[in-house]
Tab-separated table of C-alpha atoms in Angstrom:
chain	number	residue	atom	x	y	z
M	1	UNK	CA	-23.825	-1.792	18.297
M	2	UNK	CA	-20.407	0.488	17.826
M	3	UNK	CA	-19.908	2.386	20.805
M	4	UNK	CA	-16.670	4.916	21.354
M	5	UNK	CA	-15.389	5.187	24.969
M	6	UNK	CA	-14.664	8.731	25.332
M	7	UNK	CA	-13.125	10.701	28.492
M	8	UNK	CA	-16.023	11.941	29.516
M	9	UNK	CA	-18.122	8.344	29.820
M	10	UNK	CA	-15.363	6.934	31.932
M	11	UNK	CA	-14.999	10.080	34.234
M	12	UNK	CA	-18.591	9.800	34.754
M	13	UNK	CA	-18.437	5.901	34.776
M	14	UNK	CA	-15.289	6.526	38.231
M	15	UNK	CA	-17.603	8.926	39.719
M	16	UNK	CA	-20.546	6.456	40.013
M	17	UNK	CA	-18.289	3.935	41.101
M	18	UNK	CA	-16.967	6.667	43.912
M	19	UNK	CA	-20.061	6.678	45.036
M	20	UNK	CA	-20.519	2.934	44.930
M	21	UNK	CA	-24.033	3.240	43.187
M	22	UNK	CA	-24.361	-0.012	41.705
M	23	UNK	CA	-27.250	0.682	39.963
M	24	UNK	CA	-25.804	3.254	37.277
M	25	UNK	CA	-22.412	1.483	36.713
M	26	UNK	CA	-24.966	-1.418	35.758
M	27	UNK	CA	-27.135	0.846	33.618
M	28	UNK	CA	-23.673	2.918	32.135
M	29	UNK	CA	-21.987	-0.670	31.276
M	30	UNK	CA	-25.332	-2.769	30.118
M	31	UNK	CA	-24.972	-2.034	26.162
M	32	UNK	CA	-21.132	-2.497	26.425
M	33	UNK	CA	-19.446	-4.879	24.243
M	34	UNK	CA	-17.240	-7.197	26.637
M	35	UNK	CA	-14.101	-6.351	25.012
M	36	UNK	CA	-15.397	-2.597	25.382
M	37	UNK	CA	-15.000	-2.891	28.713
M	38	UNK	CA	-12.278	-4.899	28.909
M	39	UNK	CA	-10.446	-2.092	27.046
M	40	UNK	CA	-12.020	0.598	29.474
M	41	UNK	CA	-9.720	-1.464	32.151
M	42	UNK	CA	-6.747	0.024	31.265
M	43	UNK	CA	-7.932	3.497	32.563
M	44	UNK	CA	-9.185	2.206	35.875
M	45	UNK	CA	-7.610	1.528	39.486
M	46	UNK	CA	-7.661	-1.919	40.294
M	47	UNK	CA	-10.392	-1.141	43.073
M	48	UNK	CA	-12.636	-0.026	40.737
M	49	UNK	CA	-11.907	-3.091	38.165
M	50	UNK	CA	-12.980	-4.943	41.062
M	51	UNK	CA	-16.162	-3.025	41.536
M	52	UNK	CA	-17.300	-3.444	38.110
M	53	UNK	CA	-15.949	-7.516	37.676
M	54	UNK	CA	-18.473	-8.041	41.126
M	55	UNK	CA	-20.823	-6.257	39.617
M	56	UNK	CA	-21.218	-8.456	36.226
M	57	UNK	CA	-23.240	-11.450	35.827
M	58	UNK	CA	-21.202	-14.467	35.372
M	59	UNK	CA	-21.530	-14.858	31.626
M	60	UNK	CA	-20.090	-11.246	30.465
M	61	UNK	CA	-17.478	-10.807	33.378
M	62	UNK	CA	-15.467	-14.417	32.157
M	63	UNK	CA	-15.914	-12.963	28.696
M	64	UNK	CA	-14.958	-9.620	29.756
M	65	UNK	CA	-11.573	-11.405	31.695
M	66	UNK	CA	-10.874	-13.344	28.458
M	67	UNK	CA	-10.886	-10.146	26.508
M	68	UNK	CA	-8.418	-8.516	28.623
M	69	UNK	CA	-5.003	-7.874	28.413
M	70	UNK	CA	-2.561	-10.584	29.545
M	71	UNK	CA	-0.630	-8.265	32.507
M	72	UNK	CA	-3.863	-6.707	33.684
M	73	UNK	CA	-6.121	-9.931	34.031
M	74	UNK	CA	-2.583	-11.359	36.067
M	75	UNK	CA	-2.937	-8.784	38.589
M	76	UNK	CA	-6.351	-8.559	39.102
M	77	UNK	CA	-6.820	-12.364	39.612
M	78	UNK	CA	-3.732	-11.912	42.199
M	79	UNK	CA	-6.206	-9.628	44.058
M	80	UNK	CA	-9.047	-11.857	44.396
M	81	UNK	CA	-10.053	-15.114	46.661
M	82	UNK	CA	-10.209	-18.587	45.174
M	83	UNK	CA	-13.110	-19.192	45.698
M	84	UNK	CA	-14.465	-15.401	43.605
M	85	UNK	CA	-12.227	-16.873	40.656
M	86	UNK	CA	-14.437	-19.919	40.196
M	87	UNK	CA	-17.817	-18.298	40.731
M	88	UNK	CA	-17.291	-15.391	38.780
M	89	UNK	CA	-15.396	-16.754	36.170
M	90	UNK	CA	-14.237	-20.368	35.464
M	91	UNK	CA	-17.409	-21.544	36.115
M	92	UNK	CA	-18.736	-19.790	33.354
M	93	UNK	CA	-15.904	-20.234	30.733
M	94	UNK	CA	-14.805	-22.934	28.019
M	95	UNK	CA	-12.054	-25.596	29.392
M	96	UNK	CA	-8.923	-23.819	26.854
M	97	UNK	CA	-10.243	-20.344	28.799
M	98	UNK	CA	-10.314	-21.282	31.645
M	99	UNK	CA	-7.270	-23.285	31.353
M	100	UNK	CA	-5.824	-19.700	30.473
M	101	UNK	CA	-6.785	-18.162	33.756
M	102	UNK	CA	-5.670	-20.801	35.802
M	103	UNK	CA	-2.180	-20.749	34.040
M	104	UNK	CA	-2.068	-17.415	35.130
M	105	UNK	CA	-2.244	-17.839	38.885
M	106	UNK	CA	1.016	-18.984	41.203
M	107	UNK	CA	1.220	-22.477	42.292
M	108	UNK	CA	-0.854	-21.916	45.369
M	109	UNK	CA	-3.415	-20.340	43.986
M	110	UNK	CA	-4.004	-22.783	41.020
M	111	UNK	CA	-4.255	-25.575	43.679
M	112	UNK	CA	-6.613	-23.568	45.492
M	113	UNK	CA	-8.850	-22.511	42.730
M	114	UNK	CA	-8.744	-26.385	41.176
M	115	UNK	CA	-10.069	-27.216	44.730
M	116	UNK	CA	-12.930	-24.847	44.430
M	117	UNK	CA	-14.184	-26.061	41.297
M	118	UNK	CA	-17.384	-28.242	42.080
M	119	UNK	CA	-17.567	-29.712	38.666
M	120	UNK	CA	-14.794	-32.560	39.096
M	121	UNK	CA	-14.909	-33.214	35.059
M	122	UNK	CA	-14.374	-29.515	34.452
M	123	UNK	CA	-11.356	-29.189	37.032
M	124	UNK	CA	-10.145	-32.356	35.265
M	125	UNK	CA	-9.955	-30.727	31.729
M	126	UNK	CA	-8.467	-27.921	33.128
M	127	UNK	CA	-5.967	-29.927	34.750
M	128	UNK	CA	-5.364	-32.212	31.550
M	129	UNK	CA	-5.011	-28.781	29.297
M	130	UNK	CA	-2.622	-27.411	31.936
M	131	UNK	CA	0.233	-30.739	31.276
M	132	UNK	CA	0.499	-29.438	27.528
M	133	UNK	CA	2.665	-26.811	26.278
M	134	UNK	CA	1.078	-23.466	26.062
M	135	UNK	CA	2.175	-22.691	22.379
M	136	UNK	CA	1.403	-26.330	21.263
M	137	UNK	CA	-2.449	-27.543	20.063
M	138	UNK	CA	-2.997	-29.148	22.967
M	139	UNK	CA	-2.204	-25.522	25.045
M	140	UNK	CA	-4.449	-23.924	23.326
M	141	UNK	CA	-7.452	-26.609	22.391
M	142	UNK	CA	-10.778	-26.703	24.092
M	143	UNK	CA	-12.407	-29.755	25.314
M	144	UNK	CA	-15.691	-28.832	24.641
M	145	UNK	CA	-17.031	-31.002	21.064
M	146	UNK	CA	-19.949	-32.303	19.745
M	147	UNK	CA	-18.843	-36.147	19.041
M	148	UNK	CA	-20.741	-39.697	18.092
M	149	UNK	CA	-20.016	-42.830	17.862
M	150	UNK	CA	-19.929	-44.519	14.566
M	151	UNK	CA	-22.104	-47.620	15.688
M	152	UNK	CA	-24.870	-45.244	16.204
M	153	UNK	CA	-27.909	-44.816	14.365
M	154	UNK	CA	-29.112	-41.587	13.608
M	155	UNK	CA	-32.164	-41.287	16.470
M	156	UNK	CA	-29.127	-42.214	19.662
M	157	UNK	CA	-26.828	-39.474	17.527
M	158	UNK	CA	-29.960	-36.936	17.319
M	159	UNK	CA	-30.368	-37.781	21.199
M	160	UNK	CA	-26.526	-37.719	22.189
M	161	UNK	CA	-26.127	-34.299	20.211
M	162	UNK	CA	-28.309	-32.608	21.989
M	163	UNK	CA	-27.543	-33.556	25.828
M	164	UNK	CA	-23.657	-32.421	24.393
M	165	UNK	CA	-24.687	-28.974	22.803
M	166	UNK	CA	-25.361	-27.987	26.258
M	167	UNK	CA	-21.852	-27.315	26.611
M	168	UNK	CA	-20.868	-26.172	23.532
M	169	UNK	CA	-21.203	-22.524	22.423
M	170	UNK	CA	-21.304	-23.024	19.079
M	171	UNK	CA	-21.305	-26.943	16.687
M	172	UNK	CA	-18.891	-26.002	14.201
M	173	UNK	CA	-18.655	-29.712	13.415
M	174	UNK	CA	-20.134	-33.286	14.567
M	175	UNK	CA	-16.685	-35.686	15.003
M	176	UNK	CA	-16.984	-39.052	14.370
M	177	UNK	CA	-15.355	-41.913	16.786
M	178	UNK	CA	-14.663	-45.953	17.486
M	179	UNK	CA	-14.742	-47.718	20.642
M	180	UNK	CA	-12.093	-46.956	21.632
M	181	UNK	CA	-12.339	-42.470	20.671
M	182	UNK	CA	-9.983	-42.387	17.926
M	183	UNK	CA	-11.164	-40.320	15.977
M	184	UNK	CA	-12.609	-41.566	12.689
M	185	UNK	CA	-14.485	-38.455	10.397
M	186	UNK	CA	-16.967	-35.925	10.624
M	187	UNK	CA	-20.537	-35.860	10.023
M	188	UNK	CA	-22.552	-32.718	8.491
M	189	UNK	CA	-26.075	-31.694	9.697
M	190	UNK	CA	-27.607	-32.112	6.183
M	191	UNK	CA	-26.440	-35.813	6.674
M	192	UNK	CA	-28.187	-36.497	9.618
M	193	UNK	CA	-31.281	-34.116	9.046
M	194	UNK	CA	-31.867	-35.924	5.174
M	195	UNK	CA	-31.334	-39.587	6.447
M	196	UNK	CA	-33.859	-42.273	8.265
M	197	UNK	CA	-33.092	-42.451	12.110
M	198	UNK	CA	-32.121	-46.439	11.471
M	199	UNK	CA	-29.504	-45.336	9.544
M	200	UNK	CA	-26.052	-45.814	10.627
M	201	UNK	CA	-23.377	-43.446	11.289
M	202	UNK	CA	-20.651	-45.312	9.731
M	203	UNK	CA	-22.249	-45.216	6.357
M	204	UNK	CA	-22.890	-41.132	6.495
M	205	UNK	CA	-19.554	-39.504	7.947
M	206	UNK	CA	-16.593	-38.207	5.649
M	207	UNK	CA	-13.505	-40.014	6.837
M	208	UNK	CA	-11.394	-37.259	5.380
M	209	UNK	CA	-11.015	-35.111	8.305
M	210	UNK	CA	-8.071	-32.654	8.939
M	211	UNK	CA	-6.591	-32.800	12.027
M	212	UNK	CA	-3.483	-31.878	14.009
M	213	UNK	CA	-1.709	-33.705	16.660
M	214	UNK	CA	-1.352	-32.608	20.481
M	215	UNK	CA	2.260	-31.573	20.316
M	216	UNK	CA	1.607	-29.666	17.079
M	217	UNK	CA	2.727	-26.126	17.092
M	218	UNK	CA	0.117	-23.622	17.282
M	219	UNK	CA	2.072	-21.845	14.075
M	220	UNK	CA	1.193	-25.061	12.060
M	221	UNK	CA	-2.391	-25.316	13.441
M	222	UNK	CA	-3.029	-21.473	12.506
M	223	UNK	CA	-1.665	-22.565	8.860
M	224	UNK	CA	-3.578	-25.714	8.111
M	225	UNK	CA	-6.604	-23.827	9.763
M	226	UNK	CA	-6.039	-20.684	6.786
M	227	UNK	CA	-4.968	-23.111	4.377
M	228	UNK	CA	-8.182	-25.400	4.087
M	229	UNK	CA	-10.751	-22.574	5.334
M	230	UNK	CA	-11.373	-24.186	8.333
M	231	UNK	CA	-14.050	-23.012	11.380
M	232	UNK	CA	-12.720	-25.556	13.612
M	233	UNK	CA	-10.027	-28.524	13.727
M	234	UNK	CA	-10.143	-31.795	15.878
M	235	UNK	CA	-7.201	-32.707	18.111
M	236	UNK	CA	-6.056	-35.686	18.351
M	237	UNK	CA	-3.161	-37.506	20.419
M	238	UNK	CA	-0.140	-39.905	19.131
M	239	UNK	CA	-2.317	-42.969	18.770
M	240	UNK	CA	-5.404	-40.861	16.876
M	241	UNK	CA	-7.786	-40.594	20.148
M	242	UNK	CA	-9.782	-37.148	19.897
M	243	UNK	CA	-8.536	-34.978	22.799
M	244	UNK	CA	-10.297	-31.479	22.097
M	245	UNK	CA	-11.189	-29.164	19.063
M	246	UNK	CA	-9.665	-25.328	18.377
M	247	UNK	CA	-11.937	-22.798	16.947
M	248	UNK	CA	-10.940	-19.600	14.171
M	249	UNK	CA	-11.732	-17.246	17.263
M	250	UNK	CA	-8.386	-18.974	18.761
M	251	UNK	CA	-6.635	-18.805	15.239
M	252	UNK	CA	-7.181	-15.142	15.625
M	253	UNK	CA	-5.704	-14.699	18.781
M	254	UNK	CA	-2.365	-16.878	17.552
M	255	UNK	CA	-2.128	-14.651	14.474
M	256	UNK	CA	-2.163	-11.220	16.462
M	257	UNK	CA	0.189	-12.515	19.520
M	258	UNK	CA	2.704	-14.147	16.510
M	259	UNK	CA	2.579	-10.689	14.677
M	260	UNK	CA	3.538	-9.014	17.817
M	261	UNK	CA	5.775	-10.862	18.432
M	262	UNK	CA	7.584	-10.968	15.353
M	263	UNK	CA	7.004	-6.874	15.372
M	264	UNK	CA	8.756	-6.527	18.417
M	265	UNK	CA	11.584	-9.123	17.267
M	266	UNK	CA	12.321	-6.578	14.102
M	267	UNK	CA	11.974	-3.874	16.240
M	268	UNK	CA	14.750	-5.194	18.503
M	269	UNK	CA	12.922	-6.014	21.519
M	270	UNK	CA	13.033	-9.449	23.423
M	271	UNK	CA	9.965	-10.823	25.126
M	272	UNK	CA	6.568	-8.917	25.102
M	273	UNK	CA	6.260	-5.872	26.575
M	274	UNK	CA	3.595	-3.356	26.854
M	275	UNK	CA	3.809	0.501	27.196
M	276	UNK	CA	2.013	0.045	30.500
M	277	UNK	CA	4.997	-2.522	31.615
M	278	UNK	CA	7.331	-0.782	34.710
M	279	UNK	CA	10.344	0.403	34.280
M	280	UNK	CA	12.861	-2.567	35.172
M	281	UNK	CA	10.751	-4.750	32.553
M	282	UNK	CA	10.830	-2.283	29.307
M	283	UNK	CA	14.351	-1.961	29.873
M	284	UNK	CA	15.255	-5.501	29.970
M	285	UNK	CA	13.271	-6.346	27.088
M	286	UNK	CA	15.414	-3.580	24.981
M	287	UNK	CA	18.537	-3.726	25.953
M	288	UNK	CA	20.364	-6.930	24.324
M	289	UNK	CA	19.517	-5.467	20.915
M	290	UNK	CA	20.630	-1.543	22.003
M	291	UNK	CA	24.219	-3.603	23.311
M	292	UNK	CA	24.424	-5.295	20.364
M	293	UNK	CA	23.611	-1.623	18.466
M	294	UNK	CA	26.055	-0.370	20.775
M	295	UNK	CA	28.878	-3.300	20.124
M	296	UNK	CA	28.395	-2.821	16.262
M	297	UNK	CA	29.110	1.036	16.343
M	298	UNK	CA	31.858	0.301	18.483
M	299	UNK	CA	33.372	-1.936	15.474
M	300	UNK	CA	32.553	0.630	13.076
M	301	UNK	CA	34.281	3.041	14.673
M	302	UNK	CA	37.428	1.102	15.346
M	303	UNK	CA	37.480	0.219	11.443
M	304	UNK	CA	37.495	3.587	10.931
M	305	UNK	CA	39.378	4.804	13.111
M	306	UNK	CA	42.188	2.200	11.660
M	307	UNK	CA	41.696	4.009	8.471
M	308	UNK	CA	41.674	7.433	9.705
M	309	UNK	CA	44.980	8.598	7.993
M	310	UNK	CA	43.590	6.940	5.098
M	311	UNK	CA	40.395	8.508	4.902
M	312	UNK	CA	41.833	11.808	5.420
M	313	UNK	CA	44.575	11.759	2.375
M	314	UNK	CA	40.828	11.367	0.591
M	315	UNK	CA	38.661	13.394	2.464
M	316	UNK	CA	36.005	12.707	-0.028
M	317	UNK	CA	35.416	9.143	0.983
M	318	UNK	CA	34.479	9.926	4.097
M	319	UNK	CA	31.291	11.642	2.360
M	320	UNK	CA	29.743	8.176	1.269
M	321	UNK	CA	30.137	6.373	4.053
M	322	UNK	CA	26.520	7.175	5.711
M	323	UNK	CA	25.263	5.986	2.404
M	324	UNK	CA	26.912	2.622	2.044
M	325	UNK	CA	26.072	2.012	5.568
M	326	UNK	CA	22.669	2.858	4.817
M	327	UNK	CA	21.811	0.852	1.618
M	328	UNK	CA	23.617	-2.007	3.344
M	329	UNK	CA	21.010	-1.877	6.433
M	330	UNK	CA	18.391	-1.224	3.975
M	331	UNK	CA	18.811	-3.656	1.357
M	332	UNK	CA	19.315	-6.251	4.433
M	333	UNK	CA	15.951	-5.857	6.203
M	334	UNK	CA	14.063	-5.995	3.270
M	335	UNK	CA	15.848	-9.143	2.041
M	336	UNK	CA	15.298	-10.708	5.586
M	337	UNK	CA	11.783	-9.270	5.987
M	338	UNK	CA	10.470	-11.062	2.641
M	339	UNK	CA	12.104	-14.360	3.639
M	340	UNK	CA	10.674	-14.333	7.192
M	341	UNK	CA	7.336	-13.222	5.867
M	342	UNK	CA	7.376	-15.829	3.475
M	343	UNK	CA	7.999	-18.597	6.571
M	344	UNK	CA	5.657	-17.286	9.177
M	345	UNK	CA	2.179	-17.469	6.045
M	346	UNK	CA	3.685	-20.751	5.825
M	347	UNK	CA	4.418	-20.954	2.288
M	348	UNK	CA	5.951	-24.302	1.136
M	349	UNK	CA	8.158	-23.319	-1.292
M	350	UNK	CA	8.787	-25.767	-3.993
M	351	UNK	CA	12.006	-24.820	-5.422
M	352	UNK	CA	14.838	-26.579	-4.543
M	353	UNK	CA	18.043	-24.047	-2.412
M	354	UNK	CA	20.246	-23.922	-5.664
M	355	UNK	CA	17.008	-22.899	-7.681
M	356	UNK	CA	16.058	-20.604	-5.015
M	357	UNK	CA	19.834	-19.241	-4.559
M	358	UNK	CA	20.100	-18.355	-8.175
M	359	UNK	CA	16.576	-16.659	-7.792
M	360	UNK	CA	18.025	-14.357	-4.878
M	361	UNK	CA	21.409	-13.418	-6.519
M	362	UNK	CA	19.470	-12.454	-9.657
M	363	UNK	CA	17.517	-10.156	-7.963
M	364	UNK	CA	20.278	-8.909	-5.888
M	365	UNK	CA	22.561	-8.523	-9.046
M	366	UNK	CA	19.894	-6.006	-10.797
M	367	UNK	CA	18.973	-4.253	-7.865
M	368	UNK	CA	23.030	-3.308	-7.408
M	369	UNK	CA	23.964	-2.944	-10.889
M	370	UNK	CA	20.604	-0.250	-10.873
M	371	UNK	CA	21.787	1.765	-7.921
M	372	UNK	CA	25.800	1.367	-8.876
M	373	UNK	CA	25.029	2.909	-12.382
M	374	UNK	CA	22.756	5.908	-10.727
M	375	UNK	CA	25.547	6.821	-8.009
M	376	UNK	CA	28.331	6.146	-10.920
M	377	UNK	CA	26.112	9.023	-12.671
M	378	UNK	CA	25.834	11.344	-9.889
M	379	UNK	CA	29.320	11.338	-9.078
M	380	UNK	CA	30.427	11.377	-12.949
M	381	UNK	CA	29.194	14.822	-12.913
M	382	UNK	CA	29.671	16.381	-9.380
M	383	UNK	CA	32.291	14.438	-7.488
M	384	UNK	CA	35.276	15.573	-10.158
M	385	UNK	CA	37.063	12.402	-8.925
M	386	UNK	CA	37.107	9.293	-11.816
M	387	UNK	CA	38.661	7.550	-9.445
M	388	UNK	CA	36.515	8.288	-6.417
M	389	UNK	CA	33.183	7.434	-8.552
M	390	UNK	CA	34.673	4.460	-9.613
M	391	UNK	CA	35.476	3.389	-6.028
M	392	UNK	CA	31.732	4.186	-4.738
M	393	UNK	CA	30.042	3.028	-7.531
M	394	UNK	CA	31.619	-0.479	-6.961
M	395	UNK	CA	31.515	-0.700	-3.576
M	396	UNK	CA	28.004	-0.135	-3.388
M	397	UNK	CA	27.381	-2.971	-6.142
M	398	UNK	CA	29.092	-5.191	-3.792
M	399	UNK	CA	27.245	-4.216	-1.173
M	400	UNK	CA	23.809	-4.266	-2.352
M	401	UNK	CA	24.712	-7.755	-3.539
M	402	UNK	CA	26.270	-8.924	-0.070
M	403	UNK	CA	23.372	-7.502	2.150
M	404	UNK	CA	20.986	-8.956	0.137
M	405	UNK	CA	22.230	-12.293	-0.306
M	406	UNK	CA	23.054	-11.996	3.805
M	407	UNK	CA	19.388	-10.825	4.749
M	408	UNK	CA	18.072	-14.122	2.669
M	409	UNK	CA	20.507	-16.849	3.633
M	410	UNK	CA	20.418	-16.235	7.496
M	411	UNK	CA	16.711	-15.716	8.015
M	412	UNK	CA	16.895	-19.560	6.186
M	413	UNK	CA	19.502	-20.943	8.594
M	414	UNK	CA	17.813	-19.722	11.745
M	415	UNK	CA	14.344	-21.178	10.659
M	416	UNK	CA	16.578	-24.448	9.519
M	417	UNK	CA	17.776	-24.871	13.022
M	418	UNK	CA	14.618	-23.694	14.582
M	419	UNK	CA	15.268	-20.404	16.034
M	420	UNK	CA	12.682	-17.369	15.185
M	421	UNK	CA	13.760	-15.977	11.813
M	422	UNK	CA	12.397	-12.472	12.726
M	423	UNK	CA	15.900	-12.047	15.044
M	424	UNK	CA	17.677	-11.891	11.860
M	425	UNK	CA	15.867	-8.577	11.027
M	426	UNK	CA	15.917	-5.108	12.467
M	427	UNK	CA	18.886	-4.579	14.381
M	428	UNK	CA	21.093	-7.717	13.887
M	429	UNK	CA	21.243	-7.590	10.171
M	430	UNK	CA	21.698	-3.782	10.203
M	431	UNK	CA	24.259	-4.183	12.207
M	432	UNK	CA	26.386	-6.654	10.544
M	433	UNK	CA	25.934	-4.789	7.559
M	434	UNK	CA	26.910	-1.788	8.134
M	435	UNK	CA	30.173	-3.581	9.621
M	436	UNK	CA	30.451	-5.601	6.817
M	437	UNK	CA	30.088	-2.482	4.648
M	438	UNK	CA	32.384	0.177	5.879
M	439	UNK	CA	35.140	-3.222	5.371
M	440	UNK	CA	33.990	-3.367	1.776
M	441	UNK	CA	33.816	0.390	0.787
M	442	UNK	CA	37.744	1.013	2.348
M	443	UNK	CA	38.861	-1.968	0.461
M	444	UNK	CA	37.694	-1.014	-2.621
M	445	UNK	CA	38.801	1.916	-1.912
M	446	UNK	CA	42.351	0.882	-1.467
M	447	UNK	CA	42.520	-0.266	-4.766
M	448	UNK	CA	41.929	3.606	-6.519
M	449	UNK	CA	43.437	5.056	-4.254
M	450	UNK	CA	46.989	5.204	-2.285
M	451	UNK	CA	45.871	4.888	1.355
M	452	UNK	CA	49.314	3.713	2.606
């Protein structure tokens, strides 16, 4: 059902809650979506997020945690006991969930919560998922499978399977192990439906699995996952021993916090930030770019400064220097944007760097000899200057031809030595640019002109 939180539903939805009358916040929130509410959070005092998180059954107030945005859910769990935590939430939740939640509390407070958990092989899980890096397969993997051995028959598997779908939301796909877990296939449900119960596993499971390792990064898994259409894809450790499984609804989640990411990156903002964020924090995350904004004018000024008496012998120059400093930013982002778009789908591009070089400066040599010859027009017949459309003309071949060539080749060298191409977009490139312009434009300059 599509519901649309208005104003007036969560006025009402505070005033009930005013009155503490539990029985119409339970009526006003019983059709709601989980992530409905979890987005209704936002306009809510803590004390009344608490109101309506006690109020939930078990089941819809994890999922309605789970949904919730990263800052929030911190500083609501900061405001609740241990021992609420596990009750109301991680007892109801999948281990990479509630693995989540737990990674979200202080030292003291995970130790207390682990405490609190009665189930010693959940805590353990939780525990296990908590020793891997949070961006790697292992961070982000659920323990929760369906899984047989392959010296089964069919009747133990049909048994086995259904003691383990008790704690499994939803059997994507029945893994296969040895003895000793490794992980050996998978086995489809038309397999083990269509076959006699003697049968054997070993003779019905597809050993051609796909699988990532433990320290994989959760880029790669979201790849292989969009690559080979994939629900779901087994985990496995360095020696092949199945650890855990991660589901598309995790996928998801790694796409949209990558693309924010990356957004904010372009946009010239470190770390992630929300508008709801206090003061000290939004400023933090946007000032190295703004400095390095501010650094880059200050060089652009000085250069032109330096040429001031120059520039003023020919006051005309001065009139195309916004527009070299603009195609340069331009033609730079969208140069770098292409490249790093092109390495975060994860396309595995076959050409070789000299192949894909030549590729580049083609491109780049067309694009600049098409703008070079429209400007060379448009000055022909306005500027009155031969000499002055010559110069502009030619500097902005060069620079279309620089910036683009710059916004592919460092995008490349950042991703070579792993560091997130997206920093090479946005401001960084803009600003070298437009440096790298005003040198090019003056030079070229010099040479029609006596600037001395």
């Amino acid at each position: 059902m599509s519901f649309e939180i208005t104003r007036e539903f969560v006025d009402q939805l505070k005033a009930f809650i005013e009155e503490e009358n539990q029985k119409e916040v339970a009526a006003l929130l019983e059709d709601l979506h989980p992530a409905d509410i979890a987005e209704m959070m936002d306009d809510l005092t803590m004390e009344e997020a608490k109101f309506i998180y006690l109020l939930l059954d078990g089941v819809r107030a994890s999922d309605v945690l789970v949904e919730m945005d990263e800052a929030d859910r911190k500083r609501l769990l900061r405001e609740l006991p241990s021992d609420i935590i596990v009750s109301k939430f991680i007892d109801f939740m999948d281990s990479d969930d509630a693995a989540d939640v737990v990674a979200d509390l202080d030292e003291e407070q995970q130790r207390e919560v682990l405490n609190e958990i009665e189930d010693i092989e959940q805590a353990g899980d939780i525990v296990d998922l908590l020793e891997y890096d949070e961006d790697s397969a292992g961070g982000i993997m659920a323990k929760e499978l369906v899984k047989v051995n392959e010296n089964w028959n069919v009747a133990t598997c049909l048994k086995e399977i259904s003691v383990q779908a008790e704690e499994v939301d939803e059997i994507f796909y029945i893994y296969v192990t040895d003895d000793d877990d490794k992980l050996k296939g998978v086995l489809s449900l038309k397999k083990l439906i269509l076959n006699h119960t003697n049968a054997k596993i070993a003779n019905l499971y597809d050993p051609d699995v796909k699988k990532v390792n433990t320290d994989a990064r959760q880029e790669e898994v979201a790849e292989i996952m969009d690559k080979y259409d994939l629900v779901a894809i087994p985990v496995v450790d360095d020696i092949g021993r199945l650890k855990g499984r991660i589901t598309w609804d995790d996928v998801i989640d790694i796409v949209r916090e990558e693309a924010e990411r990356d957004y904010q990156m372009v946009s010239g903002i470190t770390g992630d930030v929300e508008s709801s964020d206090k003061v000290w924090p939004l400023i933090r995350a946007r000032f190295p770019w703004l400095l390095v904004g501010l650094l880059g004018g200050i060089v652009s000024a000085t250069i032109l400064r330096t040429h001031g008496n120059s520039i003023s012998k020919v006051t005309q120059l001065a009139f195309f220097i916004p527009l070299i400093a603009a195609m340069a930013g331009n033609v730079g982002v969208q140069s770098s944007s292409i490249i790093v778009k092109t390495i975060a789908s994860g396309v595995k591009d076959l050409e070789t760097p000299v192949r894909k070089l030549l590729k580049d400066t083609s491109v780049a040599f067309l694009t600049a000899t098409a703008f070079s010859v429209l400007i060379f027009i448009y000055n022909f017949f306005t500027a009155g200057d031969i000499n002055l459309t010559y110069a502009v003309s030619i500097s902005l071949f060069i620079v279309i031809l620089f910036a683009s060539l710059f916004g592919t080749v460092i995008p490349l060298i950042l991703h070579r030595f792993k560091i997130d191409p997206a920093l090479a977009t946005g401001p960084f490139i803009t600003t070298m640019n437009d440096i790298l312009g005003l040198f090019i434009y003056l030079g070229v300059a010099g040479l029609f002109f006596d600037l001395h």
